[in-house]
Short mmCIF file of C-alpha atoms in Angstrom, two decimals:
data_model
loop_
_atom_site.label_atom_id
_atom_site.label_comp_id
_atom_site.label_asym_id
_atom_site.label_seq_id
_atom_site.Cartn_x
_atom_site.Cartn_y
_atom_site.Cartn_z
CA MET A 1 -11.34 34.98 122.02
CA LEU A 2 -11.95 31.84 120.13
CA CYS A 3 -12.40 28.64 122.10
CA LYS A 4 -9.68 26.12 121.15
CA ARG A 5 -10.76 23.26 123.42
CA PRO A 6 -12.35 20.14 121.92
CA GLY A 7 -16.13 20.22 121.90
CA CYS A 8 -16.40 24.01 121.85
CA PRO A 9 -19.42 25.27 119.91
CA PRO A 10 -18.71 27.04 116.71
CA PRO A 11 -18.22 30.76 117.03
CA THR A 12 -21.24 32.92 116.72
CA GLY A 13 -21.94 33.99 113.16
CA THR A 14 -20.08 31.12 111.50
CA VAL A 15 -21.63 28.50 109.26
CA PRO A 16 -20.21 24.90 109.18
CA VAL A 17 -18.83 23.79 105.83
CA ARG A 18 -21.15 21.32 104.14
CA GLY A 19 -20.56 18.89 101.33
CA PRO A 20 -22.42 18.61 98.11
CA GLY A 21 -25.24 16.62 99.68
CA GLY A 22 -25.68 19.00 102.48
CA THR A 23 -23.65 16.85 104.96
CA SER A 24 -20.82 18.44 106.84
CA GLY A 25 -17.32 17.59 105.57
CA TYR A 26 -16.01 15.85 108.69
CA ARG A 27 -19.11 13.62 108.95
CA ARG A 28 -18.80 12.61 105.32
CA THR A 29 -15.11 11.69 105.84
CA ARG A 30 -15.90 9.55 108.91
CA ARG A 31 -18.59 7.62 107.04
CA PHE A 32 -16.18 7.00 104.12
CA PHE A 33 -13.52 5.43 106.33
CA ARG A 34 -16.13 3.37 108.18
CA ALA A 35 -17.32 1.94 104.85
CA ILE A 36 -13.74 1.03 103.86
CA GLY A 37 -13.18 -0.73 107.18
CA LEU A 38 -16.43 -2.71 106.81
CA CYS A 39 -15.39 -3.81 103.29
CA LEU A 40 -12.02 -5.06 104.57
CA VAL A 41 -13.73 -7.07 107.31
CA LEU A 42 -16.13 -8.66 104.80
CA ILE A 43 -13.27 -9.54 102.44
CA GLY A 44 -11.41 -11.25 105.29
CA LEU A 45 -14.48 -13.28 106.26
CA ILE A 46 -15.07 -14.42 102.68
CA ALA A 47 -11.45 -15.39 102.02
CA GLY A 48 -11.23 -17.42 105.20
CA PRO A 49 -8.03 -18.42 106.99
CA GLY A 50 -4.85 -19.06 104.97
CA PRO A 51 -3.53 -22.53 104.18
CA ARG A 52 -2.20 -24.46 107.08
CA THR A 53 0.94 -26.57 106.87
CA SER A 54 1.84 -29.36 109.20
CA PRO A 55 5.21 -31.05 109.56
CA ALA A 56 5.55 -34.50 108.00
CA ARG A 57 5.09 -37.29 110.49
CA ALA A 58 7.83 -39.85 110.72
CA ASP A 59 5.32 -42.65 111.18
CA THR A 60 3.34 -41.88 108.00
CA PRO A 61 3.28 -45.05 105.86
CA LYS A 62 5.01 -44.76 102.52
CA GLN A 63 2.95 -45.02 99.38
CA PRO A 64 3.72 -47.88 97.00
CA GLN A 65 6.19 -46.89 94.30
CA ASN A 66 4.99 -48.06 90.90
CA ASP A 67 7.94 -49.37 88.91
CA LYS A 68 6.45 -49.67 85.43
CA ILE A 69 8.45 -51.97 83.18
CA LEU A 70 7.62 -52.59 79.53
CA VAL A 71 9.14 -55.77 78.09
CA PHE A 72 9.28 -56.49 74.36
CA ALA A 73 9.69 -60.25 73.99
CA ALA A 74 9.61 -63.01 71.39
CA ALA A 75 6.17 -64.54 70.97
CA SER A 76 7.46 -67.97 72.03
CA LEU A 77 7.88 -66.57 75.57
CA THR A 78 4.17 -65.82 75.97
CA ASP A 79 3.66 -68.51 78.63
CA ALA A 80 7.03 -68.44 80.37
CA LEU A 81 7.58 -64.73 81.02
CA PRO A 82 4.38 -64.02 83.02
CA ALA A 83 5.23 -66.97 85.28
CA LEU A 84 8.78 -65.66 85.71
CA ALA A 85 7.51 -62.14 86.45
CA ALA A 86 5.17 -63.44 89.16
CA ALA A 87 8.02 -65.39 90.76
CA TRP A 88 10.30 -62.35 90.66
CA GLU A 89 7.70 -60.09 92.25
CA ALA A 90 7.10 -62.61 95.04
CA ASP A 91 10.84 -62.98 95.61
CA THR A 92 11.36 -59.22 95.69
CA ARG A 93 8.56 -58.67 98.21
CA GLU A 94 9.93 -61.44 100.40
CA LYS A 95 13.35 -59.81 100.46
CA ALA A 96 11.85 -56.37 101.12
CA ALA A 97 9.86 -57.68 104.10
CA GLY A 98 13.09 -58.18 106.07
CA THR A 99 14.30 -54.61 105.68
CA ALA A 100 13.04 -51.26 106.97
CA ASP A 101 13.85 -47.57 106.69
CA ASN A 102 15.05 -45.21 109.49
CA HIS A 103 11.51 -44.92 110.83
CA GLY A 104 10.82 -48.64 110.94
CA ASN A 105 8.65 -48.67 107.81
CA PRO A 106 9.19 -51.65 105.49
CA PRO A 107 9.85 -50.65 101.88
CA VAL A 108 6.86 -50.90 99.62
CA PHE A 109 7.43 -52.40 96.17
CA ALA A 110 4.67 -52.52 93.57
CA PRO A 111 6.18 -53.39 90.18
CA ASP A 112 4.02 -53.16 87.12
CA ILE A 113 5.41 -55.40 84.38
CA ARG A 114 3.76 -55.32 80.99
CA PHE A 115 4.64 -57.47 78.01
CA SER A 116 4.40 -56.98 74.28
CA PHE A 117 4.86 -60.28 72.45
CA ALA A 118 5.59 -60.46 68.73
CA ALA A 119 8.21 -61.61 66.26
CA SER A 120 11.73 -60.66 67.37
CA ALA A 121 12.43 -58.75 64.16
CA THR A 122 9.22 -56.73 64.44
CA LEU A 123 10.00 -55.73 68.02
CA ALA A 124 13.62 -54.88 67.22
CA ARG A 125 12.55 -52.55 64.43
CA GLN A 126 10.02 -50.89 66.73
CA ILE A 127 12.71 -50.25 69.35
CA ALA A 128 15.04 -48.87 66.69
CA ALA A 129 12.22 -46.50 65.69
CA GLY A 130 11.86 -45.24 69.28
CA ALA A 131 9.33 -47.56 70.95
CA PRO A 132 9.50 -47.01 74.75
CA ALA A 133 10.47 -50.56 75.76
CA HIS A 134 12.72 -51.04 78.78
CA LEU A 135 13.78 -54.65 78.15
CA TYR A 136 14.11 -56.59 74.90
CA ILE A 137 14.22 -60.39 74.70
CA SER A 138 14.91 -61.96 71.31
CA ALA A 139 14.83 -65.52 70.04
CA ASN A 140 17.68 -64.75 67.65
CA ARG A 141 20.86 -62.98 68.70
CA ALA A 142 21.10 -61.41 65.23
CA TRP A 143 18.44 -58.93 66.32
CA THR A 144 20.14 -58.00 69.59
CA ASP A 145 23.30 -57.49 67.53
CA PHE A 146 21.27 -55.30 65.18
CA LEU A 147 20.08 -53.09 68.07
CA SER A 148 23.51 -53.03 69.69
CA ALA A 149 25.15 -51.89 66.47
CA GLY A 150 22.60 -49.09 66.21
CA GLY A 151 23.29 -47.85 69.74
CA HIS A 152 19.82 -48.80 71.03
CA LEU A 153 20.93 -50.98 73.95
CA ASP A 154 22.25 -50.21 77.43
CA GLY A 155 25.13 -52.64 77.81
CA ALA A 156 25.87 -55.97 76.16
CA PRO A 157 23.08 -58.52 75.59
CA ARG A 158 22.89 -61.41 78.06
CA SER A 159 22.16 -65.00 77.05
CA LEU A 160 19.15 -66.52 78.81
CA VAL A 161 18.05 -69.92 77.52
CA ARG A 162 18.28 -72.32 74.62
CA ASN A 163 15.44 -73.87 72.65
CA ARG A 164 15.08 -76.29 69.78
CA LEU A 165 13.12 -76.43 66.55
CA VAL A 166 10.88 -79.46 66.05
CA LEU A 167 8.64 -80.71 63.26
CA VAL A 168 5.21 -81.76 64.53
CA ARG A 169 1.75 -82.69 63.31
CA PRO A 170 -1.62 -83.22 65.00
CA ALA A 171 -2.12 -86.75 66.29
CA ALA A 172 -5.61 -86.72 64.76
CA MET A 173 -4.25 -86.48 61.20
CA GLY A 174 -5.09 -89.61 59.24
CA GLY A 175 -3.00 -91.46 56.72
CA ALA A 176 0.33 -93.24 56.92
CA ASP A 177 2.24 -89.98 57.01
CA THR A 178 4.81 -91.20 59.51
CA ASP A 179 6.50 -93.34 56.86
CA GLY A 180 6.16 -96.49 58.93
CA MET A 181 7.45 -94.92 62.16
CA SER A 182 6.07 -96.30 65.37
CA THR A 183 4.88 -93.75 67.90
CA GLY A 184 5.39 -93.70 71.62
CA THR A 185 5.40 -91.12 74.38
CA MET A 186 8.11 -88.94 75.81
CA ASP A 187 7.96 -87.85 79.43
CA ARG A 188 9.05 -84.21 79.70
CA GLY A 189 9.91 -84.60 83.34
CA GLY A 190 8.16 -84.34 86.66
CA PRO A 191 8.60 -81.84 89.48
CA GLU A 192 12.18 -82.89 90.13
CA THR A 193 13.19 -81.85 86.60
CA GLY A 194 11.05 -78.75 86.50
CA GLY A 195 8.55 -80.21 84.03
CA PRO A 196 4.82 -80.83 84.45
CA GLU A 197 4.18 -84.31 85.75
CA ALA A 198 1.43 -85.13 83.24
CA ASP A 199 2.93 -83.45 80.20
CA ARG A 200 3.51 -86.29 77.75
CA ILE A 201 4.05 -85.82 74.03
CA GLU A 202 3.81 -88.46 71.36
CA VAL A 203 7.08 -88.97 69.55
CA GLY A 204 8.42 -91.25 66.85
CA PRO A 205 11.33 -93.06 68.56
CA GLU A 206 12.80 -94.00 65.17
CA ALA A 207 12.93 -90.40 63.95
CA PRO A 208 15.66 -89.92 61.32
CA ALA A 209 18.89 -88.08 61.97
CA ALA A 210 18.30 -85.95 58.85
CA LEU A 211 15.19 -84.96 56.98
CA THR A 212 14.74 -86.16 53.40
CA ARG A 213 12.60 -84.71 50.64
CA ALA A 214 10.42 -87.82 50.36
CA GLN A 215 9.84 -87.96 54.09
CA LEU A 216 8.94 -84.27 54.35
CA ILE A 217 6.44 -84.55 51.48
CA ALA A 218 4.90 -87.63 53.06
CA TRP A 219 4.52 -85.92 56.43
CA MET A 220 2.96 -82.85 54.78
CA ASN A 221 0.22 -85.19 53.57
CA GLY A 222 -0.68 -83.12 50.51
CA ARG A 223 -0.98 -79.88 52.46
CA PRO A 224 1.28 -76.82 52.97
CA LEU A 225 4.03 -76.83 55.58
CA ALA A 226 3.30 -74.44 58.47
CA LEU A 227 6.16 -72.01 59.11
CA ALA A 228 6.74 -68.70 60.83
CA ASP A 229 7.67 -66.00 58.34
CA PRO A 230 11.46 -66.27 57.82
CA ASP A 231 11.74 -62.55 57.10
CA THR A 232 10.46 -61.52 60.53
CA ALA A 233 10.36 -64.49 62.92
CA PRO A 234 13.43 -66.39 64.18
CA ALA A 235 11.49 -69.69 64.17
CA GLY A 236 11.04 -69.28 60.43
CA GLN A 237 14.66 -68.24 59.98
CA TYR A 238 15.91 -71.36 61.76
CA ALA A 239 13.56 -73.57 59.72
CA ARG A 240 14.60 -71.96 56.44
CA ALA A 241 18.28 -72.33 57.35
CA TYR A 242 17.89 -76.06 58.00
CA LEU A 243 15.72 -76.71 54.94
CA THR A 244 18.17 -74.77 52.76
CA ASP A 245 21.09 -76.83 54.06
CA ARG A 246 19.12 -80.00 53.23
CA GLY A 247 18.20 -78.79 49.72
CA LEU A 248 14.53 -78.49 50.69
CA TRP A 249 14.08 -74.75 50.18
CA PRO A 250 11.81 -73.62 48.59
CA VAL A 251 9.50 -76.03 50.38
CA PRO A 252 8.54 -78.89 48.04
CA GLY A 253 5.04 -80.13 47.39
CA ARG A 254 2.36 -77.64 48.36
CA GLY A 255 4.87 -75.08 49.63
CA ALA A 256 4.62 -73.23 52.93
CA ALA A 257 1.83 -71.54 54.88
CA LEU A 258 3.47 -68.59 56.62
CA SER A 259 2.39 -66.99 59.88
CA ALA A 260 3.63 -63.99 61.82
CA ASN A 261 5.41 -65.88 64.60
CA ALA A 262 5.90 -69.29 66.20
CA ARG A 263 2.77 -69.10 68.35
CA GLN A 264 0.58 -68.40 65.35
CA THR A 265 2.24 -71.31 63.58
CA LEU A 266 1.29 -73.52 66.54
CA ALA A 267 -2.33 -72.38 66.22
CA LEU A 268 -2.23 -73.11 62.49
CA ILE A 269 -1.02 -76.65 63.21
CA GLU A 270 -3.54 -77.33 65.96
CA ARG A 271 -6.58 -75.78 64.29
CA GLY A 272 -5.70 -76.18 60.64
CA GLY A 273 -4.38 -79.74 60.85
CA LEU A 274 -1.04 -78.92 59.19
CA THR A 275 2.45 -80.29 59.70
CA GLY A 276 4.89 -77.60 60.69
CA PHE A 277 7.99 -76.35 62.52
CA ILE A 278 7.61 -74.89 66.01
CA TYR A 279 9.79 -74.55 69.10
CA GLU A 280 10.19 -77.45 71.49
CA SER A 281 8.99 -75.16 74.28
CA ASP A 282 5.66 -74.71 72.48
CA LEU A 283 4.92 -78.37 73.21
CA SER A 284 5.01 -77.78 76.95
CA GLY A 285 1.64 -78.53 78.54
CA ARG A 286 0.01 -79.49 75.23
CA ARG A 287 -1.42 -82.82 74.11
CA GLY A 288 -2.48 -84.05 70.73
CA LEU A 289 0.75 -83.32 68.84
CA ILE A 290 3.26 -85.82 67.47
CA ARG A 291 6.91 -84.83 67.30
CA LEU A 292 8.17 -86.10 63.95
CA PHE A 293 11.65 -84.66 63.87
CA SER A 294 14.00 -82.50 65.98
CA VAL A 295 16.30 -80.12 64.12
CA PRO A 296 19.88 -80.70 65.33
CA ASP A 297 21.83 -77.77 66.74
CA GLY A 298 24.19 -76.25 64.21
CA PRO A 299 25.90 -73.00 63.28
CA ARG A 300 22.65 -71.67 61.81
CA THR A 301 20.05 -73.65 63.72
CA GLY A 302 21.09 -73.29 67.38
CA VAL A 303 18.21 -71.42 69.07
CA LEU A 304 19.48 -68.92 71.64
CA TYR A 305 17.46 -66.29 73.51
CA GLN A 306 19.16 -63.06 74.55
CA ALA A 307 17.96 -60.11 76.62
CA ALA A 308 19.16 -56.54 76.99
CA LEU A 309 18.08 -53.23 78.48
CA THR A 310 17.28 -50.57 75.92
CA GLY A 311 19.31 -47.39 75.88
CA HIS A 312 16.95 -44.61 74.80
CA VAL A 313 14.51 -44.56 77.75
CA GLU A 314 14.94 -43.85 81.45
CA GLN A 315 15.34 -47.24 83.06
CA PRO A 316 13.29 -47.99 86.20
CA ALA A 317 15.23 -49.71 88.96
CA GLY A 318 13.16 -52.86 88.57
CA ALA A 319 14.11 -53.47 84.93
CA ARG A 320 17.71 -54.39 85.70
CA ALA A 321 16.62 -56.41 88.73
CA PHE A 322 14.17 -58.40 86.60
CA LEU A 323 16.88 -59.09 84.02
CA ASN A 324 19.20 -60.32 86.77
CA PHE A 325 16.44 -62.62 88.00
CA LEU A 326 15.90 -64.09 84.53
CA THR A 327 19.55 -65.12 84.36
CA GLY A 328 19.72 -66.41 87.94
CA ALA A 329 19.35 -69.79 89.59
CA LYS A 330 15.84 -69.13 90.93
CA ALA A 331 14.49 -68.72 87.41
CA ALA A 332 16.03 -71.95 86.09
CA PRO A 333 13.27 -74.35 87.29
CA ILE A 334 10.60 -72.11 85.79
CA TRP A 335 12.41 -71.98 82.46
CA ARG A 336 12.63 -75.79 82.44
CA ARG A 337 8.98 -76.16 83.35
CA HIS A 338 8.12 -74.26 80.17
CA GLY A 339 10.39 -76.34 77.95
CA PHE A 340 13.49 -74.12 77.80
CA HIS A 341 17.09 -74.95 78.66
CA PRO A 342 18.47 -72.21 80.98
CA LEU A 343 22.06 -71.04 80.78
CA ALA A 344 22.28 -69.78 84.38
CA GLY A 345 25.90 -69.69 85.42
CA LYS A 346 27.26 -70.51 81.95
CA GLY A 347 27.79 -66.94 80.82
CA ASP A 348 27.34 -65.33 77.44
CA THR A 349 30.14 -67.28 75.79
CA ASP A 350 27.72 -70.17 75.34
CA GLY A 351 25.89 -68.37 72.57
CA ALA A 352 25.14 -69.68 69.11
CA VAL A 353 25.96 -68.20 65.75
CA PRO A 354 23.07 -66.09 64.39
CA ALA A 355 20.67 -68.07 62.26
CA ALA A 356 20.12 -65.21 59.84
CA ARG A 357 21.09 -61.63 59.28
CA PRO A 358 18.40 -59.01 60.04
CA HIS A 359 18.29 -57.87 56.43
CA ASP A 360 18.41 -61.34 54.89
CA THR A 361 15.87 -61.42 52.08
CA ALA A 362 16.11 -64.99 50.88
CA GLN A 363 13.71 -66.05 48.16
CA ARG A 364 10.27 -67.31 49.01
CA GLU A 365 9.41 -68.86 45.66
CA GLY A 366 7.26 -71.92 46.05
CA THR A 367 5.67 -70.65 49.27
CA GLN A 368 2.10 -69.66 49.76
CA GLY A 369 0.27 -67.97 52.60
CA ASN A 370 -2.76 -69.29 54.34
#
């Protein structure tokens, strides 16, 4: 009988089955499975343990949330807006310090406000073409009306401040170009009025109520009149409107030296020694200029700044908050310190009639660039 117990020797006269290499079949199979097992162990060691996850801790501090805000603003706001932004950020952090979330963590606020300053018309056209601005501030409401009519704004524009156009010249200019006017100083106000204590500007106290051709030519002193470009810059549009009403457009004498915006006109006056029209706010903190004449407010010469959120980009939460701050009481002293007249609390009904239509292409004969 054949032995059926494990470990029995093979029956006499039988030959074990061998594989191709001379190894018995069952030994070859055992070695194969051992090799597979060793490979699986090596693969596990190389791959290492799987990713570990840990539950979020309630006491983990929150990361600051960057609230990036891009503001397109009239060039005449170059000094005022950064100061207003710094005040708003400080005020926002102060308010946030008194609040906390459910875990006792104070909210973290890290706004990132960036400004692009240029002529109001240039910026309005860029927004209409799709520029990713969040907030637009114009020195002429005609351009906010232009964007609103095109569906580029989120809500109605809000009036911020007033300004005024003035005719100035460098105090260092020689010649009797003041037409016999005596010159004095005008105090722009100390801390109680929001103005810098030492900011004093020379002014002719006997300045005329209206500008005449002879007086303008005398003040120009044989040189061009510095103006912002009326086709793109509100400062130039206001100046052209007044000069046209007085029969002084095109500019008599040597004509006009045009610049891109009011701030470049100011540089042309200071460095080039020209007489020219700038905003009253541009005189803030500057010496060495004589105010010759202040353009009276009128239907086409009342300088009004308006602001609005744009409608074709996703608005960060801080953009609307910053706009609210600009129209609030806390911003008013800062506006005054920079030579503007805030409208906080007066509402949008205090606006002026646009000085010029966006597509106004009045003649520029008799003008010359510089």
